[in-house]
Amino acid sequence: MKKLFIKSYGCQMNVYDAGRMADALAPEGFIETADPADADVVILNTCHIREKAAEKVYSELGRVRRIKQERAGAGRDTKVVVAGCVAQAEGAEILRRAPVVDVVVGPQSYHRLPALMKRAERERGVVDTEFPVEDKFDHLPLAPRPKLRARGVSAFLTIQEGCDKFCTFCVVPYTRGAEVSRPVAKVVAEAERLAEAGVREITVIGQNVNAYHGEGPDGATWSLGRLLRRLAEVPCVARLRYTTSHPRDMDDDLIAAHAELPALMPYLHLPVQAGSDRILEAMNRRHTADDYRRIVERVRSARPDIALSSDFIVGFPGETEEDFAETLRLVEEVGFASAFSFKYSPRPGTPGAELDGQVPEEVKAERLQRLQALLEEQRQAFNRGTVGRTVDVLLEKPGRHPGQLAGKTPYLQAVQIEGGGRAIGDLVPVRILRAGSNSLFGEPAGGPALTAAA
Ligand code: SAH
Ligand code: SF4
Ligand code: F3S
């Protein structure tokens, strides 16, 4: 058996892709290891979204180079693969900066990985960053059940990839290419396979997941709302989620699905980026802050308890103190259960990087700190609001201490419970006793537990 080590950075798409790369290499006799020193093939699955993310790859490649040398000393060969969005954005440049690398493969070419690995036996430095015409998903095998990568209780399923929106700060349209939706039948078949392998919660993912427009079995184009209704029928799947959505694509059908489908969890990650219309326009988001407020109102009238999450960028070129105050005002009005926030990072090749009025680093840092303090306050308040309530918790893994199990609430909060009589994969009503800074603590609320077999 040959050993494979994969490390993923960046978004859920990369987590999903790592699983599919492992599946693609399984027929070649590869099994995964958690120890890079033990690996015949090391794959770094990279992210290009901000400068820091992209630079991580090169420091990691320094460590990989030392491992490769040590292994070579013991007569063992190591092949090093750079995949993901840095691979797509930098291509052959990676080989120049880091000669330890054997293969550079972009996200649209993973189905060619076994062939590229064979080529790397003969040639030095193999690069594939094309956008091939064949659908990579058709050529990426999902490994047969016994070999299916252990995906646990909760799994991602890519239904859509790429982006046509071209926000002026963002590299994704360049690294992931044009928007493509997978056909409904393929998505449903994959969901059924995951359910057979013990998955109880599926998060359908895409860079613009609510722009989904896949071909249905009836020949019509299906929206995300319609797809979710179909996925809710897959046996044994207790929970559905989707991410990441764009405000422009929050249509009535999707909002109605939140009112109709008990399996669709009351949690919505809906990035807004900024609260100033001037900045939103410069970002090419093509919605206003009030559009966002109206969407939130509609979603909340469909599902009053929905927890909201978002992404924010501070210090986009031209952002004044007044613009930033608009962002704080939006956050105060909407109220978020959780959020990600970042300093603007100019990315080569994007229009934002060329704009006048780049904001000084210390201004960005100070704004980020103020925004994060507010968001953190809201997150803690949201978590405290769950104390005393009984919520369903899907148990996903062993807890921090022996005898404990860890899981998630419908609102994606982490919970620790005393395990007694419960198992991973169970969906258990839990009374929340207290809120720690990163986790809730609770006890099973008595009554018959819904077991994994139910
Ligand atoms: N497709 C998603 C998310 C894309 S990347 C969407 O449309 O929202 C995830 C987040 O990274 C973005 O929402 C944005 O907040 C942040 N991001 C993207 N490019 C960035 C940049 N150049 N600098 C700082 N943050 C960035
Ligand atoms: Fe990037 Fe904007 Fe596309 Fe999201 S919608 S992936 S932020 S370009
Ligand atoms: Fe990063 Fe690419 Fe995802 S740039 S955020 S890994 S789409």
Short mmCIF file of C-alpha atoms and ligand atoms in Angstrom, two decimals:
data_model
loop_
_atom_site.label_atom_id
_atom_site.label_comp_id
_atom_site.label_asym_id
_atom_site.label_seq_id
_atom_site.Cartn_x
_atom_site.Cartn_y
_atom_site.Cartn_z
CA MET A 1 0.00 0.00 0.00
CA LYS A 2 1.23 3.47 -0.87
CA LYS A 3 0.49 6.34 1.52
CA LEU A 4 -1.15 9.67 0.69
CA PHE A 5 -1.12 12.83 2.83
CA ILE A 6 -3.45 15.72 1.91
CA LYS A 7 -3.53 19.07 3.64
CA SER A 8 -6.32 21.48 2.68
CA TYR A 9 -6.47 25.24 3.16
CA GLY A 10 -9.29 27.69 2.39
CA CYS A 11 -12.94 26.93 1.86
CA GLN A 12 -15.20 23.87 2.12
CA MET A 13 -14.78 23.31 -1.59
CA ASN A 14 -11.19 22.31 -0.89
CA VAL A 15 -12.27 19.97 1.92
CA TYR A 16 -14.64 18.28 -0.50
CA ASP A 17 -12.04 18.17 -3.28
CA ALA A 18 -9.53 16.53 -0.92
CA GLY A 19 -11.98 13.66 -0.44
CA ARG A 20 -12.46 13.30 -4.17
CA MET A 21 -8.69 13.36 -4.81
CA ALA A 22 -8.26 10.59 -2.24
CA ASP A 23 -11.06 8.65 -3.98
CA ALA A 24 -9.36 9.19 -7.37
CA LEU A 25 -6.04 7.82 -6.08
CA ALA A 26 -7.55 4.91 -4.10
CA PRO A 27 -7.72 2.63 -7.19
CA GLU A 28 -3.97 3.28 -7.65
CA GLY A 29 -3.38 1.66 -4.27
CA PHE A 30 -3.15 4.78 -2.11
CA ILE A 31 -4.47 5.00 1.43
CA GLU A 32 -4.44 8.17 3.49
CA THR A 33 -2.09 8.89 6.35
CA ALA A 34 -2.11 11.76 8.85
CA ASP A 35 1.71 11.82 8.93
CA PRO A 36 3.47 13.58 6.02
CA ALA A 37 6.77 11.86 6.91
CA ASP A 38 5.08 8.55 6.18
CA ALA A 39 3.62 9.64 2.83
CA ASP A 40 4.74 8.60 -0.66
CA VAL A 41 2.61 11.43 -2.04
CA VAL A 42 2.04 14.77 -0.31
CA ILE A 43 -0.74 16.99 -1.69
CA LEU A 44 -1.07 20.60 -0.55
CA ASN A 45 -4.57 21.73 -1.50
CA THR A 46 -4.14 25.48 -1.49
CA CYS A 47 -6.11 28.73 -1.21
CA HIS A 48 -5.38 32.02 -2.98
CA ILE A 49 -8.11 34.18 -1.46
CA ARG A 50 -5.81 36.47 0.58
CA GLU A 51 -2.10 37.04 0.46
CA LYS A 52 -1.54 35.30 3.79
CA ALA A 53 -3.37 32.20 2.62
CA ALA A 54 -1.26 32.01 -0.55
CA GLU A 55 2.02 32.51 1.32
CA LYS A 56 1.29 29.63 3.70
CA VAL A 57 1.93 27.23 0.84
CA TYR A 58 5.54 28.27 0.47
CA SER A 59 6.35 27.93 4.15
CA GLU A 60 4.66 24.52 4.17
CA LEU A 61 6.67 23.53 1.08
CA GLY A 62 9.85 24.33 3.06
CA ARG A 63 8.83 21.73 5.64
CA VAL A 64 7.87 19.25 2.93
CA ARG A 65 11.30 19.71 1.30
CA ARG A 66 13.03 18.66 4.51
CA ILE A 67 10.79 15.60 4.84
CA LYS A 68 11.47 14.65 1.22
CA GLN A 69 15.24 14.91 1.82
CA GLU A 70 15.09 12.79 4.97
CA ARG A 71 13.02 10.15 3.23
CA ALA A 72 15.39 10.19 0.24
CA GLY A 73 18.24 9.52 2.71
CA ALA A 74 16.36 6.36 3.73
CA GLY A 75 15.91 5.41 0.04
CA ARG A 76 12.24 6.39 -0.13
CA ASP A 77 10.78 8.55 -2.88
CA THR A 78 8.23 11.31 -2.17
CA LYS A 79 6.14 13.04 -4.79
CA VAL A 80 4.90 16.53 -3.95
CA VAL A 81 1.69 17.89 -5.49
CA VAL A 82 0.37 21.45 -5.24
CA ALA A 83 -3.38 21.53 -5.96
CA GLY A 84 -6.10 24.12 -5.38
CA CYS A 85 -6.36 27.80 -6.17
CA VAL A 86 -2.69 28.78 -5.81
CA ALA A 87 -1.89 26.04 -8.32
CA GLN A 88 -4.45 27.51 -10.70
CA ALA A 89 -3.32 31.12 -10.18
CA GLU A 90 0.45 30.62 -10.24
CA GLY A 91 0.92 27.49 -12.36
CA ALA A 92 4.51 26.87 -13.42
CA GLU A 93 5.71 29.79 -11.27
CA ILE A 94 5.37 27.40 -8.30
CA LEU A 95 7.99 25.08 -9.81
CA ARG A 96 10.40 28.01 -10.09
CA ARG A 97 9.85 29.18 -6.51
CA ALA A 98 9.74 25.67 -5.05
CA PRO A 99 11.66 23.07 -7.08
CA VAL A 100 10.62 20.40 -4.55
CA VAL A 101 7.22 20.32 -6.29
CA ASP A 102 6.61 17.51 -8.80
CA VAL A 103 3.04 18.22 -9.94
CA VAL A 104 0.96 21.42 -10.10
CA VAL A 105 -2.73 20.69 -10.69
CA GLY A 106 -5.63 23.16 -10.86
CA PRO A 107 -9.08 22.43 -9.38
CA GLN A 108 -10.62 21.59 -12.76
CA SER A 109 -8.12 18.79 -13.50
CA TYR A 110 -8.29 16.52 -10.44
CA HIS A 111 -9.73 13.65 -12.47
CA ARG A 112 -6.39 13.64 -14.32
CA LEU A 113 -4.38 13.23 -11.12
CA PRO A 114 -3.51 9.52 -11.55
CA ALA A 115 -2.23 10.25 -15.11
CA LEU A 116 -0.28 13.30 -13.92
CA MET A 117 1.34 11.23 -11.15
CA LYS A 118 2.46 8.68 -13.75
CA ARG A 119 3.90 11.45 -15.92
CA ALA A 120 5.81 12.76 -12.90
CA GLU A 121 7.65 9.40 -12.75
CA ARG A 122 9.23 10.28 -16.10
CA GLU A 123 9.29 14.09 -16.29
CA ARG A 124 10.36 16.81 -13.89
CA GLY A 125 7.69 19.36 -13.01
CA VAL A 126 4.30 18.49 -14.49
CA VAL A 127 1.73 21.32 -14.70
CA ASP A 128 -2.00 21.05 -15.53
CA THR A 129 -4.04 24.22 -15.02
CA GLU A 130 -6.35 23.89 -17.99
CA PHE A 131 -10.10 24.18 -17.84
CA PRO A 132 -10.82 20.92 -19.69
CA VAL A 133 -14.07 20.55 -21.59
CA GLU A 134 -14.95 17.22 -19.97
CA ASP A 135 -16.93 17.44 -16.74
CA LYS A 136 -14.41 16.59 -14.05
CA PHE A 137 -17.14 15.18 -11.81
CA ASP A 138 -17.95 12.54 -14.43
CA HIS A 139 -14.37 11.38 -14.28
CA LEU A 140 -13.84 11.61 -10.53
CA PRO A 141 -14.88 8.25 -9.16
CA LEU A 142 -16.63 8.09 -5.82
CA ALA A 143 -14.74 5.16 -4.27
CA PRO A 144 -16.79 1.98 -3.63
CA ARG A 145 -18.31 1.94 -0.19
CA PRO A 146 -15.62 0.10 1.83
CA LYS A 147 -13.03 2.49 0.48
CA LEU A 148 -15.16 5.63 0.63
CA ARG A 149 -13.11 8.21 2.46
CA ALA A 150 -14.30 8.29 6.05
CA ARG A 151 -16.58 11.29 5.82
CA GLY A 152 -18.08 11.07 9.27
CA VAL A 153 -21.61 12.03 10.14
CA SER A 154 -21.61 15.38 8.35
CA ALA A 155 -20.35 15.73 4.78
CA PHE A 156 -19.99 18.32 2.06
CA LEU A 157 -21.36 17.70 -1.42
CA THR A 158 -20.34 20.04 -4.24
CA ILE A 159 -23.31 20.89 -6.46
CA GLN A 160 -21.97 23.97 -8.19
CA GLU A 161 -18.56 25.34 -8.88
CA GLY A 162 -17.08 28.55 -10.20
CA CYS A 163 -18.37 32.09 -10.23
CA ASP A 164 -19.46 34.64 -12.84
CA LYS A 165 -19.97 37.52 -10.42
CA PHE A 166 -16.50 39.09 -10.49
CA CYS A 167 -16.53 41.03 -7.24
CA THR A 168 -13.59 43.36 -7.71
CA PHE A 169 -11.65 42.01 -4.70
CA CYS A 170 -11.98 38.32 -5.48
CA VAL A 171 -9.79 35.72 -7.22
CA VAL A 172 -12.39 32.94 -7.31
CA PRO A 173 -13.76 33.63 -10.83
CA TYR A 174 -10.16 33.31 -12.07
CA THR A 175 -9.14 30.24 -10.05
CA ARG A 176 -12.37 28.27 -10.25
CA GLY A 177 -13.59 29.45 -13.64
CA ALA A 178 -17.13 29.99 -14.91
CA GLU A 179 -20.13 28.86 -12.96
CA VAL A 180 -21.18 25.24 -13.60
CA SER A 181 -24.02 23.33 -11.91
CA ARG A 182 -24.05 19.53 -11.63
CA PRO A 183 -27.18 17.71 -12.88
CA VAL A 184 -29.80 16.83 -10.23
CA ALA A 185 -29.53 13.07 -10.81
CA LYS A 186 -25.78 13.10 -10.10
CA VAL A 187 -26.24 15.13 -6.94
CA VAL A 188 -29.02 12.86 -5.67
CA ALA A 189 -27.01 9.71 -6.44
CA GLU A 190 -24.05 11.10 -4.51
CA ALA A 191 -26.28 12.08 -1.57
CA GLU A 192 -27.66 8.53 -1.50
CA ARG A 193 -24.14 7.10 -1.46
CA LEU A 194 -23.17 9.38 1.40
CA ALA A 195 -26.29 8.37 3.34
CA GLU A 196 -25.42 4.68 2.84
CA ALA A 197 -21.96 5.40 4.22
CA GLY A 198 -23.50 6.75 7.42
CA VAL A 199 -23.70 10.46 6.65
CA ARG A 200 -26.68 12.09 8.38
CA GLU A 201 -26.08 15.75 7.52
CA ILE A 202 -25.28 16.99 4.04
CA THR A 203 -24.09 20.51 3.33
CA VAL A 204 -24.38 21.22 -0.37
CA ILE A 205 -21.66 23.59 -1.37
CA GLY A 206 -20.65 25.89 -4.19
CA GLN A 207 -18.91 29.23 -4.55
CA ASN A 208 -22.36 30.61 -5.37
CA VAL A 209 -24.49 27.74 -4.19
CA ASN A 210 -27.82 29.54 -4.51
CA ALA A 211 -27.08 30.36 -8.15
CA TYR A 212 -27.51 26.59 -8.68
CA HIS A 213 -29.33 25.84 -11.93
CA GLY A 214 -28.83 22.13 -12.60
CA GLU A 215 -30.54 20.02 -15.21
CA GLY A 216 -33.41 18.10 -13.63
CA PRO A 217 -34.53 14.56 -14.54
CA ASP A 218 -37.55 16.20 -16.20
CA GLY A 219 -35.29 18.20 -18.52
CA ALA A 220 -36.17 21.46 -16.74
CA THR A 221 -33.63 23.64 -14.96
CA TRP A 222 -33.89 23.16 -11.20
CA SER A 223 -33.20 25.88 -8.64
CA LEU A 224 -31.50 25.26 -5.30
CA GLY A 225 -34.88 25.36 -3.54
CA ARG A 226 -36.19 22.58 -5.75
CA LEU A 227 -33.01 20.52 -5.32
CA LEU A 228 -33.24 20.83 -1.52
CA ARG A 229 -36.83 19.56 -1.60
CA ARG A 230 -35.62 16.50 -3.51
CA LEU A 231 -32.63 15.92 -1.20
CA ALA A 232 -34.95 16.07 1.81
CA GLU A 233 -36.45 12.80 0.48
CA VAL A 234 -33.15 10.90 0.61
CA PRO A 235 -33.54 8.24 3.34
CA CYS A 236 -31.51 8.67 6.55
CA VAL A 237 -30.44 12.24 5.78
CA ALA A 238 -31.71 14.14 8.81
CA ARG A 239 -30.20 17.52 8.08
CA LEU A 240 -29.51 19.70 5.07
CA ARG A 241 -27.48 22.88 4.84
CA TYR A 242 -26.09 24.95 1.97
CA THR A 243 -23.23 27.38 1.60
CA THR A 244 -22.08 29.92 0.30
CA SER A 245 -24.90 32.09 -0.93
CA HIS A 246 -24.91 35.41 -2.70
CA PRO A 247 -27.60 37.97 -1.74
CA ARG A 248 -28.56 38.44 -5.39
CA ASP A 249 -29.60 34.81 -5.70
CA MET A 250 -31.82 34.52 -2.57
CA ASP A 251 -35.00 33.80 -4.53
CA ASP A 252 -38.54 33.24 -3.18
CA ASP A 253 -38.37 29.53 -3.85
CA LEU A 254 -35.29 29.09 -1.66
CA ILE A 255 -36.73 31.26 1.09
CA ALA A 256 -39.97 29.22 0.97
CA ALA A 257 -37.93 26.02 1.36
CA HIS A 258 -36.82 27.32 4.76
CA ALA A 259 -40.47 27.48 5.84
CA GLU A 260 -41.38 24.08 4.35
CA LEU A 261 -38.51 21.70 5.01
CA PRO A 262 -37.89 20.54 8.59
CA ALA A 263 -34.59 19.00 7.43
CA LEU A 264 -33.31 22.34 6.16
CA MET A 265 -31.45 23.78 9.11
CA PRO A 266 -32.27 27.31 10.31
CA TYR A 267 -28.88 28.75 9.52
CA LEU A 268 -27.90 30.97 6.63
CA HIS A 269 -24.41 32.12 5.71
CA LEU A 270 -25.03 35.16 3.53
CA PRO A 271 -21.95 37.32 2.94
CA VAL A 272 -22.64 41.05 2.73
CA GLN A 273 -19.00 42.28 2.77
CA ALA A 274 -19.81 45.92 3.63
CA GLY A 275 -22.63 48.22 4.75
CA SER A 276 -21.90 51.22 2.55
CA ASP A 277 -23.60 51.36 -0.85
CA ARG A 278 -20.65 53.27 -2.31
CA ILE A 279 -18.27 50.48 -1.29
CA LEU A 280 -20.69 47.73 -2.33
CA GLU A 281 -20.82 49.33 -5.75
CA ALA A 282 -17.03 49.60 -5.99
CA MET A 283 -16.90 45.93 -5.00
CA ASN A 284 -19.32 45.14 -7.86
CA ARG A 285 -21.61 43.31 -5.45
CA ARG A 286 -24.64 44.58 -7.35
CA HIS A 287 -26.87 44.91 -4.30
CA THR A 288 -27.32 47.68 -1.72
CA ALA A 289 -27.26 47.47 2.06
CA ASP A 290 -31.05 47.92 2.07
CA ASP A 291 -31.45 45.05 -0.41
CA TYR A 292 -29.60 42.94 2.14
CA ARG A 293 -31.83 44.15 5.00
CA ARG A 294 -34.93 43.28 2.96
CA ILE A 295 -33.63 39.77 2.22
CA VAL A 296 -32.98 39.20 5.91
CA GLU A 297 -36.55 40.31 6.68
CA ARG A 298 -37.99 37.90 4.12
CA VAL A 299 -35.88 35.00 5.37
CA ARG A 300 -36.84 35.74 8.97
CA SER A 301 -40.52 35.85 8.14
CA ALA A 302 -40.20 32.39 6.55
CA ARG A 303 -38.12 30.98 9.44
CA PRO A 304 -38.20 33.29 12.46
CA ASP A 305 -35.50 31.44 14.42
CA ILE A 306 -32.96 31.44 11.56
CA ALA A 307 -29.39 32.17 12.61
CA LEU A 308 -27.50 34.47 10.28
CA SER A 309 -23.85 34.48 9.44
CA SER A 310 -21.84 36.63 7.05
CA ASP A 311 -18.46 37.63 5.63
CA PHE A 312 -17.07 41.16 5.89
CA ILE A 313 -14.14 42.95 4.31
CA VAL A 314 -12.78 46.10 5.96
CA GLY A 315 -10.52 48.61 4.27
CA PHE A 316 -11.57 48.08 0.66
CA PRO A 317 -9.95 50.87 -1.44
CA GLY A 318 -11.73 54.19 -0.86
CA GLU A 319 -13.42 53.07 2.39
CA THR A 320 -13.80 56.11 4.66
CA GLU A 321 -14.61 56.16 8.36
CA GLU A 322 -18.23 56.99 7.37
CA ASP A 323 -18.40 53.99 5.05
CA PHE A 324 -17.07 51.77 7.81
CA ALA A 325 -19.62 53.20 10.26
CA GLU A 326 -22.31 52.00 7.81
CA THR A 327 -20.93 48.48 8.12
CA LEU A 328 -21.14 48.66 11.92
CA ARG A 329 -24.69 50.03 11.64
CA LEU A 330 -25.75 47.14 9.39
CA VAL A 331 -24.27 44.61 11.83
CA GLU A 332 -26.07 46.23 14.74
CA GLU A 333 -29.38 46.19 12.89
CA VAL A 334 -29.22 42.66 11.51
CA GLY A 335 -27.56 40.79 14.39
CA PHE A 336 -25.36 37.85 13.46
CA ALA A 337 -24.95 34.50 15.20
CA SER A 338 -21.44 34.17 13.75
CA ALA A 339 -19.32 35.81 11.07
CA PHE A 340 -15.97 35.93 9.31
CA SER A 341 -14.25 39.26 8.81
CA PHE A 342 -11.06 40.13 6.99
CA LYS A 343 -8.77 43.01 6.14
CA TYR A 344 -8.90 43.70 2.42
CA SER A 345 -5.99 41.96 0.71
CA PRO A 346 -5.16 43.25 -2.80
CA ARG A 347 -4.95 40.25 -5.11
CA PRO A 348 -2.86 40.39 -8.29
CA GLY A 349 -5.02 40.42 -11.41
CA THR A 350 -8.22 41.63 -9.69
CA PRO A 351 -9.59 45.14 -10.42
CA GLY A 352 -9.56 46.12 -6.72
CA ALA A 353 -5.77 45.84 -6.56
CA GLU A 354 -5.48 48.61 -9.20
CA LEU A 355 -7.84 51.08 -7.48
CA ASP A 356 -6.70 54.37 -5.97
CA GLY A 357 -7.31 54.96 -2.29
CA GLN A 358 -5.77 51.78 -0.89
CA VAL A 359 -6.32 51.94 2.87
CA PRO A 360 -3.25 51.89 5.15
CA GLU A 361 -2.61 48.66 7.01
CA GLU A 362 -3.00 50.20 10.48
CA VAL A 363 -6.40 51.67 9.56
CA LYS A 364 -7.55 48.28 8.33
CA ALA A 365 -6.30 46.62 11.50
CA GLU A 366 -8.08 49.11 13.73
CA ARG A 367 -11.38 48.80 11.84
CA LEU A 368 -11.16 45.03 11.85
CA GLN A 369 -10.68 45.04 15.59
CA ARG A 370 -13.76 47.21 16.14
CA LEU A 371 -15.89 45.11 13.80
CA GLN A 372 -14.73 41.85 15.34
CA ALA A 373 -15.45 43.11 18.85
CA LEU A 374 -19.06 43.83 17.83
CA LEU A 375 -19.48 40.53 15.98
CA GLU A 376 -18.02 38.62 18.91
CA GLU A 377 -20.44 40.31 21.30
CA GLN A 378 -23.32 39.26 19.04
CA ARG A 379 -22.05 35.70 18.80
CA GLN A 380 -21.78 35.36 22.58
CA ALA A 381 -25.24 36.89 23.03
CA PHE A 382 -26.68 34.45 20.50
CA ASN A 383 -25.05 31.51 22.31
CA ARG A 384 -26.28 32.71 25.69
CA GLY A 385 -29.77 32.93 24.16
CA THR A 386 -29.76 29.14 23.65
CA VAL A 387 -29.14 28.41 27.34
CA GLY A 388 -32.23 26.87 28.94
CA ARG A 389 -33.65 25.76 25.59
CA THR A 390 -33.90 22.18 24.33
CA VAL A 391 -32.48 21.78 20.82
CA ASP A 392 -31.69 18.80 18.62
CA VAL A 393 -28.01 17.96 18.53
CA LEU A 394 -26.44 15.75 15.89
CA LEU A 395 -23.58 13.89 17.59
CA GLU A 396 -20.50 13.97 15.38
CA LYS A 397 -17.44 12.92 17.36
CA PRO A 398 -15.99 12.09 20.77
CA GLY A 399 -16.08 15.05 23.14
CA ARG A 400 -13.23 16.80 24.92
CA HIS A 401 -13.29 14.49 27.94
CA PRO A 402 -13.80 10.73 28.17
CA GLY A 403 -17.49 9.85 28.14
CA GLN A 404 -18.45 13.07 26.38
CA LEU A 405 -19.72 13.45 22.83
CA ALA A 406 -19.59 16.55 20.64
CA GLY A 407 -22.15 17.67 18.12
CA LYS A 408 -23.91 20.63 16.54
CA THR A 409 -27.20 22.41 17.13
CA PRO A 410 -29.43 23.36 14.19
CA TYR A 411 -27.78 26.80 14.44
CA LEU A 412 -24.33 25.27 13.89
CA GLN A 413 -23.19 25.80 17.48
CA ALA A 414 -20.77 23.25 18.89
CA VAL A 415 -22.14 21.36 21.92
CA GLN A 416 -20.57 18.96 24.39
CA ILE A 417 -22.81 16.44 26.18
CA GLU A 418 -22.35 13.53 28.58
CA GLY A 419 -22.49 10.58 26.19
CA GLY A 420 -24.25 7.91 28.35
CA GLY A 421 -26.17 5.56 26.03
CA ARG A 422 -25.82 7.83 23.00
CA ALA A 423 -23.68 7.21 19.92
CA ILE A 424 -22.06 9.22 17.14
CA GLY A 425 -24.68 9.71 14.43
CA ASP A 426 -27.57 10.03 16.91
CA LEU A 427 -29.84 13.05 16.77
CA VAL A 428 -30.61 13.84 20.39
CA PRO A 429 -32.76 16.51 22.05
CA VAL A 430 -30.39 18.32 24.38
CA ARG A 431 -31.10 20.84 27.12
CA ILE A 432 -28.46 23.55 26.93
CA LEU A 433 -27.07 24.22 30.41
CA ARG A 434 -24.42 26.82 29.76
CA ALA A 435 -22.45 28.63 27.09
CA GLY A 436 -18.66 28.60 27.11
CA SER A 437 -16.66 30.86 24.84
CA ASN A 438 -16.48 28.38 21.96
CA SER A 439 -18.89 25.64 22.89
CA LEU A 440 -22.22 25.02 24.56
CA PHE A 441 -22.67 22.39 27.27
CA GLY A 442 -25.84 20.36 27.65
CA GLU A 443 -27.54 17.16 28.80
CA PRO A 444 -29.79 14.81 26.84
CA ALA A 445 -33.34 15.96 27.52
CA GLY A 446 -34.70 12.49 28.38
CA GLY A 447 -37.37 10.85 26.26
CA PRO A 448 -36.53 8.38 23.55
CA ALA A 449 -33.40 9.35 21.62
CA LEU A 450 -33.60 9.16 17.84
CA THR A 451 -30.94 6.62 17.01
CA ALA A 452 -28.79 6.42 13.91
CA ALA A 453 -30.88 3.47 12.71
CA ALA A 454 -34.18 5.39 12.95
N1 SAH B 1 -18.38 32.85 -2.79
C1 SAH B 1 -18.46 33.43 -1.54
C2 SAH B 1 -17.16 33.55 -0.77
C3 SAH B 1 -15.89 33.73 -1.47
S1 SAH B 1 -14.41 33.84 -0.55
C4 SAH B 1 -19.18 34.77 -1.68
O1 SAH B 1 -19.57 35.15 -2.74
O2 SAH B 1 -19.36 35.45 -0.72
C5 SAH B 1 -14.84 34.00 1.13
C6 SAH B 1 -14.71 35.37 1.68
O3 SAH B 1 -13.37 35.82 1.63
C7 SAH B 1 -15.48 36.43 0.95
O4 SAH B 1 -16.84 36.43 1.26
C8 SAH B 1 -14.79 37.68 1.37
O5 SAH B 1 -15.33 38.20 2.55
C9 SAH B 1 -13.37 37.21 1.64
N2 SAH B 1 -12.44 37.70 0.61
C10 SAH B 1 -12.44 37.40 -0.70
N3 SAH B 1 -11.46 38.07 -1.33
C11 SAH B 1 -10.82 38.82 -0.40
C12 SAH B 1 -9.74 39.75 -0.43
N4 SAH B 1 -9.13 40.03 -1.56
N5 SAH B 1 -9.37 40.32 0.73
C13 SAH B 1 -10.01 40.05 1.89
N6 SAH B 1 -11.03 39.19 1.97
C14 SAH B 1 -11.45 38.58 0.85
FE1 SF4 B 2 -15.84 35.94 -5.15
FE2 SF4 B 2 -17.89 37.57 -5.43
FE3 SF4 B 2 -17.85 35.26 -6.74
FE4 SF4 B 2 -18.17 35.28 -4.11
S1 SF4 B 2 -19.60 36.15 -5.62
S2 SF4 B 2 -16.82 33.94 -5.27
S3 SF4 B 2 -16.91 36.98 -3.47
S4 SF4 B 2 -16.47 36.96 -7.06
FE1 F3S B 3 -9.58 29.77 -1.40
FE2 F3S B 3 -10.03 28.84 -3.78
FE3 F3S B 3 -11.75 28.39 -1.83
S1 F3S B 3 -9.13 30.77 -3.31
S2 F3S B 3 -11.54 30.20 -0.57
S3 F3S B 3 -9.70 27.63 -1.93
S4 F3S B 3 -12.23 28.76 -3.96
#
